[in-house]
Coordinates of C-alpha atoms and ligand atoms in Angstrom, one line a residue:
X1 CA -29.2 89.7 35.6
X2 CA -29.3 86.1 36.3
X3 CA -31.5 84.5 38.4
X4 CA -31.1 81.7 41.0
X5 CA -32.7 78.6 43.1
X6 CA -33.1 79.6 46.8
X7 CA -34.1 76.9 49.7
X8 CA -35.4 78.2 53.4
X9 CA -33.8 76.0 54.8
X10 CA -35.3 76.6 58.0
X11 CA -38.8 74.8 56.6
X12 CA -37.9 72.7 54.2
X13 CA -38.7 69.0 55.5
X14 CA -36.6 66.9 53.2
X15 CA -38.8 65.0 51.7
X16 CA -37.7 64.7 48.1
X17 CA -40.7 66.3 46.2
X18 CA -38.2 68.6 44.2
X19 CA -35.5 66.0 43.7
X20 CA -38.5 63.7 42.0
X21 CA -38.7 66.6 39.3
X22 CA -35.4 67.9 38.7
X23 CA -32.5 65.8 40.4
X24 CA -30.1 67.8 38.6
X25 CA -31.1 70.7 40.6
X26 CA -31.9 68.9 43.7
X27 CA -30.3 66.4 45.7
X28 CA -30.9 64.6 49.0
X29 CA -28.0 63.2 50.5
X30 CA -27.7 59.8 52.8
X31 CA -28.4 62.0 55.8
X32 CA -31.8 64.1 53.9
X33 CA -29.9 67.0 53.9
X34 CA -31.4 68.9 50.9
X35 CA -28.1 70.4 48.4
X36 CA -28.5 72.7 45.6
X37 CA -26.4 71.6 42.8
X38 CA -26.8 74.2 40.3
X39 CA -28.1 77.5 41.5
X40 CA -28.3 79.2 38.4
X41 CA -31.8 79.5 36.6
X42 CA -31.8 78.2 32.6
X43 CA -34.1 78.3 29.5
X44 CA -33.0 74.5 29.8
X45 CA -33.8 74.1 33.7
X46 CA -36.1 76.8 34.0
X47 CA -39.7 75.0 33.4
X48 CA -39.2 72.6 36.0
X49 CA -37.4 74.5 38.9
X50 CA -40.7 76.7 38.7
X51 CA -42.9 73.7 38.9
X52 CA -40.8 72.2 41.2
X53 CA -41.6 75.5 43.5
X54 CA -45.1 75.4 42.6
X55 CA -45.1 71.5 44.3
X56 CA -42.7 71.7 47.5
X57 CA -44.6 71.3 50.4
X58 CA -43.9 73.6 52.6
X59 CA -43.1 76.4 49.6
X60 CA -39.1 76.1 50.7
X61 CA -38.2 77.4 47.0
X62 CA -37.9 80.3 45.4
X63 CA -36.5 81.9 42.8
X64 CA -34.4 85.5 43.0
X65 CA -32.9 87.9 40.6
X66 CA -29.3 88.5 41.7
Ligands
LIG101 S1 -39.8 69.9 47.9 FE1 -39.5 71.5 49.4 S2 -39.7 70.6 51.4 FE2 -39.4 69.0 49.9 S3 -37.1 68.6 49.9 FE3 -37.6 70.1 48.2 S4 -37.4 72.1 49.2 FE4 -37.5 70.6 50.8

């Protein structure tokens, strides 16, 4: 089972708090449109996608067995 990054996109408010932990999970682009660059859950990425869902905001992130 592997698990993955999910964003509501419906309440996230672009403002960059999960890029600031892990940009190579999160990305802003030049228009704050919020991208996902690597879905997939990791030992290596794994500590700071969860903290970076324990910091967003508006609690936009989750994370989902698939
Ligand atoms: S921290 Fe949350 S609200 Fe902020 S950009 Fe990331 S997903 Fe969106």
């Amino acid at each position: 089972m592997t698990r993955k990054v999910h964003v509501d996109f419906g309440i996230c408010e672009s403002n960059g708090v999960c890029m600031g932990i892990i940009p190579e999970v999160f990305d802003l682009d030049d228009e704050d449109y919020l991208h996902v660059l690597q879905e997939e859950v990791t030992p290596e990425n794994e500590a700071q996608i969860l903290e970076a869902v324990r910091q967003c905001p508006r609690q936009a992130i989750s994370v989902e067995d698939e």
